[in-house]
Amino acid sequence: MNDQPVIRTQGLTRYFGARPAVYELNLEVPRGGVFALLGRNGSGKTTTIRMLLGLLAPTRGGGTILGYDIRALPPEARARIGYLTEEHQLYGWMSVRECGDFQSRFYPAWNEKIFRGIIGHFGLRPAARVKSLSRGERAGLCLALTLAPEPELLILDDPAIGLDPVARRSLIESMVFLTRRSDRTIFFSSHQLPDVERVADYIAVLDHSVLRACCPLETFRNSVRQVRLRFPGTPPPVPKIPGLLQAVRSEGELRITCVHYNGATEAALRALIPSEMEPAPITLEDAFISYLGDRGEKSFILSETEA
């Protein structure tokens, strides 16, 4: 059983009217790692998560989570899943302590030590009312409520939105702490690509409801390469280059971003006869934006304005 994916989908699809929010999604999430679901706003990330948790019925297709059909998750399966949303929904009239007492009644495996440790890490007073907490403090409380049951699978739907850098760092540290055991898995969506780069083992990229990539993070990052070409004068027009994602032109320079860079790509670049040609460092954020952006040659916005 431990060799089976924690999450598996087959042709998972959801329409809203005539528009597909998620289309024919085939996904496998291995056990014991951190899996990031990436995509632009409206690409289907939240819809995917809600279908996985049985909160939204698929139009067609299906899947399993912890070996259970997502259309009929029993209570014993839900007790093994922690779910944290970006809204951080809580009862404002409750105190921090009352939130913990209330939540603990639903989970026999509740770990009070974890709950107290996390609220202490975020500097929360047990007597403080939820309505008086900042957004970062509410996120810390939600995280404590989610982790105290010691879930086998933690699902986070963009939980860091609106958090300051200190609160975000605390959230990431808690995620890293959770996966210190090989039987724990985190599945999360995020717009904070530096955070993804720091903690994720695998990524999946949704683009306009369709899965465009699903692989280890290092495989994705290594498949997108950026090269800087310098010229003594105006750079020549960019011809057809195998795997071209973007070409950005500036004075005396072309910055080329390609996917699946190989010998044919390099030969096409050298044929432009640059005076210098060197690889440029590329972050996950740069690779992601290039991969999902419009293909072809770009120029700087200010250059277009001046022209």
Tab-separated table of C-alpha atoms in Angstrom:
chain	number	residue	atom	x	y	z
A	1	MET	CA	0.000	0.000	0.000
A	2	ASN	CA	2.881	2.406	0.785
A	3	ASP	CA	4.026	2.159	-2.834
A	4	GLN	CA	0.664	3.389	-4.103
A	5	PRO	CA	0.223	7.089	-4.972
A	6	VAL	CA	-1.447	9.137	-2.249
A	7	ILE	CA	-3.501	10.894	-4.944
A	8	ARG	CA	-4.379	9.536	-8.357
A	9	THR	CA	-6.759	10.969	-10.951
A	10	GLN	CA	-7.939	9.594	-14.283
A	11	GLY	CA	-9.496	11.980	-16.776
A	12	LEU	CA	-10.714	14.239	-13.966
A	13	THR	CA	-12.855	16.932	-15.562
A	14	ARG	CA	-15.124	19.681	-14.302
A	15	TYR	CA	-17.194	22.064	-16.401
A	16	PHE	CA	-18.916	25.229	-15.237
A	17	GLY	CA	-21.460	25.794	-17.958
A	18	ALA	CA	-19.645	25.390	-21.268
A	19	ARG	CA	-16.230	26.255	-19.808
A	20	PRO	CA	-13.884	23.520	-18.561
A	21	ALA	CA	-12.285	24.497	-15.241
A	22	VAL	CA	-10.260	21.255	-15.179
A	23	TYR	CA	-9.926	19.084	-18.273
A	24	GLU	CA	-8.866	15.420	-18.470
A	25	LEU	CA	-6.477	15.625	-15.517
A	26	ASN	CA	-4.275	12.548	-15.067
A	27	LEU	CA	-2.159	13.011	-11.982
A	28	GLU	CA	-0.196	10.869	-9.528
A	29	VAL	CA	1.154	12.202	-6.244
A	30	PRO	CA	3.777	9.929	-4.633
A	31	ARG	CA	3.815	9.285	-0.919
A	32	GLY	CA	6.245	10.990	1.405
A	33	GLY	CA	7.097	14.234	-0.402
A	34	VAL	CA	5.972	17.785	-1.109
A	35	PHE	CA	3.961	18.199	-4.308
A	36	ALA	CA	3.170	21.694	-5.636
A	37	LEU	CA	0.270	22.458	-7.977
A	38	LEU	CA	1.082	25.566	-10.026
A	39	GLY	CA	-0.800	27.700	-12.504
A	40	ARG	CA	-2.150	31.146	-13.188
A	41	ASN	CA	-5.333	32.427	-11.553
A	42	GLY	CA	-8.295	30.578	-13.029
A	43	SER	CA	-6.213	27.614	-14.200
A	44	GLY	CA	-8.201	25.113	-12.106
A	45	LYS	CA	-6.065	24.607	-8.985
A	46	THR	CA	-8.775	25.206	-6.378
A	47	THR	CA	-11.337	23.286	-8.425
A	48	THR	CA	-8.951	20.323	-8.548
A	49	ILE	CA	-8.441	20.393	-4.791
A	50	ARG	CA	-12.165	20.648	-4.088
A	51	MET	CA	-12.852	17.640	-6.318
A	52	LEU	CA	-10.098	15.620	-4.632
A	53	LEU	CA	-11.709	16.269	-1.254
A	54	GLY	CA	-15.211	15.395	-2.416
A	55	LEU	CA	-16.403	18.985	-1.980
A	56	LEU	CA	-17.218	19.320	-5.680
A	57	ALA	CA	-18.456	16.564	-7.971
A	58	PRO	CA	-16.510	15.974	-11.213
A	59	THR	CA	-18.366	16.311	-14.494
A	60	ARG	CA	-16.610	13.126	-15.540
A	61	GLY	CA	-13.544	11.123	-14.685
A	62	GLY	CA	-12.508	10.316	-11.141
A	63	GLY	CA	-9.709	9.536	-8.776
A	64	THR	CA	-8.601	8.233	-5.427
A	65	ILE	CA	-7.099	9.812	-2.347
A	66	LEU	CA	-5.416	7.570	0.236
A	67	GLY	CA	-6.889	4.688	-1.748
A	68	TYR	CA	-10.510	5.895	-1.407
A	69	ASP	CA	-12.779	7.014	-4.234
A	70	ILE	CA	-12.978	10.825	-4.181
A	71	ARG	CA	-16.731	10.642	-4.842
A	72	ALA	CA	-17.343	8.822	-1.548
A	73	LEU	CA	-14.696	9.658	1.057
A	74	PRO	CA	-15.611	8.000	4.383
A	75	PRO	CA	-15.036	9.758	7.739
A	76	GLU	CA	-12.003	7.565	8.504
A	77	ALA	CA	-10.326	8.860	5.323
A	78	ARG	CA	-11.119	12.504	6.086
A	79	ALA	CA	-9.629	12.064	9.568
A	80	ARG	CA	-6.271	11.306	7.880
A	81	ILE	CA	-6.358	14.517	5.771
A	82	GLY	CA	-5.557	18.057	6.880
A	83	TYR	CA	-7.045	20.807	4.693
A	84	LEU	CA	-6.064	24.471	4.867
A	85	THR	CA	-7.570	27.111	2.569
A	86	GLU	CA	-6.450	30.634	1.770
A	87	GLU	CA	-9.549	32.101	3.490
A	88	HIS	CA	-8.463	30.909	6.965
A	89	GLN	CA	-12.109	30.577	8.004
A	90	LEU	CA	-12.649	30.667	11.756
A	91	TYR	CA	-15.351	31.673	14.240
A	92	GLY	CA	-14.510	35.229	15.224
A	93	TRP	CA	-16.170	35.032	18.658
A	94	MET	CA	-14.017	32.076	19.761
A	95	SER	CA	-10.719	32.387	21.562
A	96	VAL	CA	-7.590	30.599	20.324
A	97	ARG	CA	-7.966	28.063	23.132
A	98	GLU	CA	-11.672	27.490	22.347
A	99	CYS	CA	-10.832	26.859	18.680
A	100	GLY	CA	-8.432	24.122	19.745
A	101	ASP	CA	-10.910	22.572	22.186
A	102	PHE	CA	-13.645	22.577	19.555
A	103	GLN	CA	-11.478	21.065	16.801
A	104	SER	CA	-9.999	18.389	19.059
A	105	ARG	CA	-13.430	16.798	19.601
A	106	PHE	CA	-13.476	15.624	15.987
A	107	TYR	CA	-10.037	13.981	15.975
A	108	PRO	CA	-9.193	11.073	18.310
A	109	ALA	CA	-5.475	11.424	17.422
A	110	TRP	CA	-5.355	15.121	18.383
A	111	ASN	CA	-1.857	16.129	19.548
A	112	GLU	CA	-2.156	18.966	22.049
A	113	LYS	CA	1.617	19.418	22.154
A	114	ILE	CA	1.703	20.224	18.426
A	115	PHE	CA	-1.206	22.658	18.769
A	116	ARG	CA	0.436	24.559	21.623
A	117	GLY	CA	3.805	24.514	19.910
A	118	ILE	CA	2.490	26.113	16.708
A	119	ILE	CA	0.397	28.817	18.380
A	120	GLY	CA	3.422	29.596	20.527
A	121	HIS	CA	5.616	29.793	17.426
A	122	PHE	CA	3.226	32.376	15.952
A	123	GLY	CA	3.054	34.276	19.270
A	124	LEU	CA	-0.664	33.640	19.853
A	125	ARG	CA	-2.171	34.093	23.300
A	126	PRO	CA	-4.649	31.278	24.121
A	127	ALA	CA	-7.157	33.832	25.443
A	128	ALA	CA	-7.017	36.067	22.330
A	129	ARG	CA	-10.226	36.317	20.306
A	130	VAL	CA	-10.047	35.250	16.670
A	131	LYS	CA	-11.621	38.522	15.492
A	132	SER	CA	-8.675	40.442	16.988
A	133	LEU	CA	-5.988	38.412	15.180
A	134	SER	CA	-4.002	39.640	12.178
A	135	ARG	CA	-4.088	37.721	8.917
A	136	GLY	CA	-0.753	36.102	9.692
A	137	GLU	CA	-1.913	35.137	13.196
A	138	ARG	CA	-5.114	33.636	11.800
A	139	ALA	CA	-3.018	31.636	9.342
A	140	GLY	CA	-0.910	30.376	12.253
A	141	LEU	CA	-3.997	29.321	14.186
A	142	CYS	CA	-5.442	27.548	11.144
A	143	LEU	CA	-2.145	25.766	10.645
A	144	ALA	CA	-2.146	24.633	14.288
A	145	LEU	CA	-5.719	23.346	13.931
A	146	THR	CA	-4.746	21.510	10.729
A	147	LEU	CA	-1.510	19.926	11.980
A	148	ALA	CA	-2.538	18.959	15.517
A	149	PRO	CA	-4.509	15.908	14.285
A	150	GLU	CA	-1.203	14.740	12.708
A	151	PRO	CA	-2.646	14.235	9.223
A	152	GLU	CA	-1.107	11.686	6.898
A	153	LEU	CA	-1.881	13.988	3.959
A	154	LEU	CA	-1.839	17.781	4.226
A	155	ILE	CA	-3.607	19.734	1.467
A	156	LEU	CA	-2.976	23.472	1.343
A	157	ASP	CA	-4.815	25.746	-1.080
A	158	ASP	CA	-2.605	28.837	-1.479
A	159	PRO	CA	-2.349	29.377	2.295
A	160	ALA	CA	0.367	32.054	2.087
A	161	ILE	CA	-1.681	34.650	0.174
A	162	GLY	CA	-1.536	37.996	1.973
A	163	LEU	CA	0.969	36.866	4.602
A	164	ASP	CA	3.973	38.989	5.493
A	165	PRO	CA	7.464	37.472	4.997
A	166	VAL	CA	7.769	36.438	8.673
A	167	ALA	CA	4.436	34.584	8.690
A	168	ARG	CA	5.240	32.969	5.340
A	169	ARG	CA	8.586	31.751	6.657
A	170	SER	CA	6.880	30.226	9.694
A	171	LEU	CA	4.387	28.475	7.444
A	172	ILE	CA	7.161	27.017	5.289
A	173	GLU	CA	9.139	25.876	8.332
A	174	SER	CA	6.051	24.073	9.618
A	175	MET	CA	5.615	22.330	6.261
A	176	VAL	CA	9.237	21.179	6.311
A	177	PHE	CA	8.798	19.940	9.881
A	178	LEU	CA	5.690	17.955	8.950
A	179	THR	CA	7.467	15.995	6.201
A	180	ARG	CA	10.365	14.901	8.401
A	181	ARG	CA	8.587	11.528	8.447
A	182	SER	CA	8.527	9.540	5.214
A	183	ASP	CA	4.847	8.603	5.571
A	184	ARG	CA	3.661	12.236	5.452
A	185	THR	CA	2.722	13.968	2.215
A	186	ILE	CA	1.975	17.611	1.405
A	187	PHE	CA	-0.045	18.642	-1.657
A	188	PHE	CA	-0.302	22.394	-2.055
A	189	SER	CA	-1.045	25.139	-4.531
A	190	SER	CA	0.831	28.421	-4.355
A	191	HIS	CA	1.657	31.639	-6.175
A	192	GLN	CA	4.826	32.067	-4.111
A	193	LEU	CA	7.312	30.397	-6.422
A	194	PRO	CA	10.369	31.057	-4.223
A	195	ASP	CA	8.570	29.092	-1.489
A	196	VAL	CA	7.794	26.301	-3.938
A	197	GLU	CA	11.428	26.210	-5.021
A	198	ARG	CA	12.507	25.874	-1.407
A	199	VAL	CA	10.248	22.985	-0.318
A	200	ALA	CA	8.732	21.130	-3.291
A	201	ASP	CA	9.965	17.773	-4.550
A	202	TYR	CA	7.478	17.556	-7.439
A	203	ILE	CA	5.422	20.058	-9.398
A	204	ALA	CA	2.427	19.938	-11.711
A	205	VAL	CA	1.607	22.885	-13.975
A	206	LEU	CA	-1.988	23.643	-14.968
A	207	ASP	CA	-2.557	26.035	-17.842
A	208	HIS	CA	-6.101	26.998	-18.873
A	209	SER	CA	-7.498	23.862	-17.162
A	210	VAL	CA	-5.031	21.480	-18.862
A	211	LEU	CA	-2.039	19.733	-17.259
A	212	ARG	CA	1.088	20.909	-19.114
A	213	ALA	CA	3.838	19.406	-16.950
A	214	CYS	CA	4.140	16.918	-14.086
A	215	CYS	CA	7.613	15.940	-12.895
A	216	PRO	CA	10.240	16.391	-10.182
A	217	LEU	CA	10.991	20.060	-9.633
A	218	GLU	CA	14.625	19.657	-10.680
A	219	THR	CA	13.569	18.014	-13.951
A	220	PHE	CA	11.353	20.985	-14.807
A	221	ARG	CA	13.954	23.566	-13.842
A	222	ASN	CA	16.697	21.781	-15.796
A	223	SER	CA	14.519	21.447	-18.890
A	224	VAL	CA	14.215	25.235	-19.238
A	225	ARG	CA	17.475	26.994	-20.020
A	226	GLN	CA	18.352	30.632	-20.578
A	227	VAL	CA	21.257	31.829	-22.734
A	228	ARG	CA	22.597	35.380	-23.084
A	229	LEU	CA	23.980	36.416	-26.494
A	230	ARG	CA	25.883	39.685	-26.949
A	231	PHE	CA	26.460	41.498	-30.239
A	232	PRO	CA	28.655	44.473	-31.219
A	233	GLY	CA	25.655	46.178	-32.780
A	234	THR	CA	21.919	45.595	-33.062
A	235	PRO	CA	21.038	41.914	-32.473
A	236	PRO	CA	19.788	40.107	-35.592
A	237	PRO	CA	16.189	38.925	-35.997
A	238	VAL	CA	15.440	35.723	-34.104
A	239	PRO	CA	14.939	32.787	-36.487
A	240	LYS	CA	13.091	29.560	-35.723
A	241	ILE	CA	14.963	27.985	-32.826
A	242	PRO	CA	14.112	24.492	-31.532
A	243	GLY	CA	12.325	24.749	-28.185
A	244	LEU	CA	12.165	28.560	-28.158
A	245	LEU	CA	9.991	29.928	-25.346
A	246	GLN	CA	11.012	33.579	-25.256
A	247	ALA	CA	13.557	35.944	-26.765
A	248	VAL	CA	14.038	39.292	-25.046
A	249	ARG	CA	15.914	41.967	-26.978
A	250	SER	CA	17.842	44.841	-25.443
A	251	GLU	CA	20.679	47.045	-26.724
A	252	GLY	CA	23.390	44.741	-28.042
A	253	GLU	CA	21.933	41.670	-26.359
A	254	LEU	CA	19.471	38.830	-26.813
A	255	ARG	CA	18.291	36.724	-23.881
A	256	ILE	CA	16.957	33.432	-25.194
A	257	THR	CA	14.880	31.014	-23.092
A	258	CYS	CA	14.390	27.504	-24.472
A	259	VAL	CA	12.874	24.234	-23.336
A	260	HIS	CA	14.688	20.923	-23.972
A	261	TYR	CA	17.918	22.702	-24.927
A	262	ASN	CA	20.083	20.420	-27.098
A	263	GLY	CA	22.730	20.447	-29.815
A	264	ALA	CA	20.304	21.680	-32.479
A	265	THR	CA	19.308	24.591	-30.240
A	266	GLU	CA	22.912	25.547	-29.616
A	267	ALA	CA	23.788	25.331	-33.322
A	268	ALA	CA	20.882	27.665	-34.174
A	269	LEU	CA	22.063	30.181	-31.580
A	270	ARG	CA	25.699	30.088	-32.739
A	271	ALA	CA	24.521	30.681	-36.292
A	272	LEU	CA	23.491	34.178	-35.151
A	273	ILE	CA	27.279	34.842	-34.753
A	274	PRO	CA	27.221	36.501	-31.307
A	275	SER	CA	30.428	38.011	-29.955
A	276	GLU	CA	29.679	36.282	-26.659
A	277	MET	CA	27.352	33.455	-25.703
A	278	GLU	CA	26.932	32.214	-22.149
A	279	PRO	CA	24.321	30.440	-20.009
A	280	ALA	CA	22.355	32.684	-17.674
A	281	PRO	CA	21.086	31.565	-14.244
A	282	ILE	CA	17.338	30.960	-14.186
A	283	THR	CA	15.041	30.636	-11.188
A	284	LEU	CA	11.936	28.482	-10.984
A	285	GLU	CA	9.879	31.670	-11.268
A	286	ASP	CA	11.646	32.677	-14.500
A	287	ALA	CA	11.264	29.162	-15.924
A	288	PHE	CA	7.585	29.005	-14.953
A	289	ILE	CA	6.731	32.408	-16.454
A	290	SER	CA	8.601	31.594	-19.661
A	291	TYR	CA	6.875	28.212	-19.910
A	292	LEU	CA	3.352	29.631	-19.498
A	293	GLY	CA	3.862	32.980	-21.215
A	294	ASP	CA	3.248	33.831	-24.848
A	295	ARG	CA	5.892	32.246	-27.038
A	296	GLY	CA	8.200	34.256	-29.271
A	297	GLU	CA	10.190	37.475	-29.153
A	298	LYS	CA	9.549	40.082	-26.451
A	299	SER	CA	10.795	43.548	-25.731
A	300	PHE	CA	10.788	45.535	-22.519
A	301	ILE	CA	7.519	47.398	-21.830
A	302	LEU	CA	9.351	50.719	-21.414
A	303	SER	CA	11.075	50.193	-24.761
A	304	GLU	CA	7.696	49.773	-26.425
A	305	THR	CA	6.410	52.907	-24.670
A	306	GLU	CA	9.383	54.973	-25.777
A	307	ALA	CA	8.994	53.720	-29.337
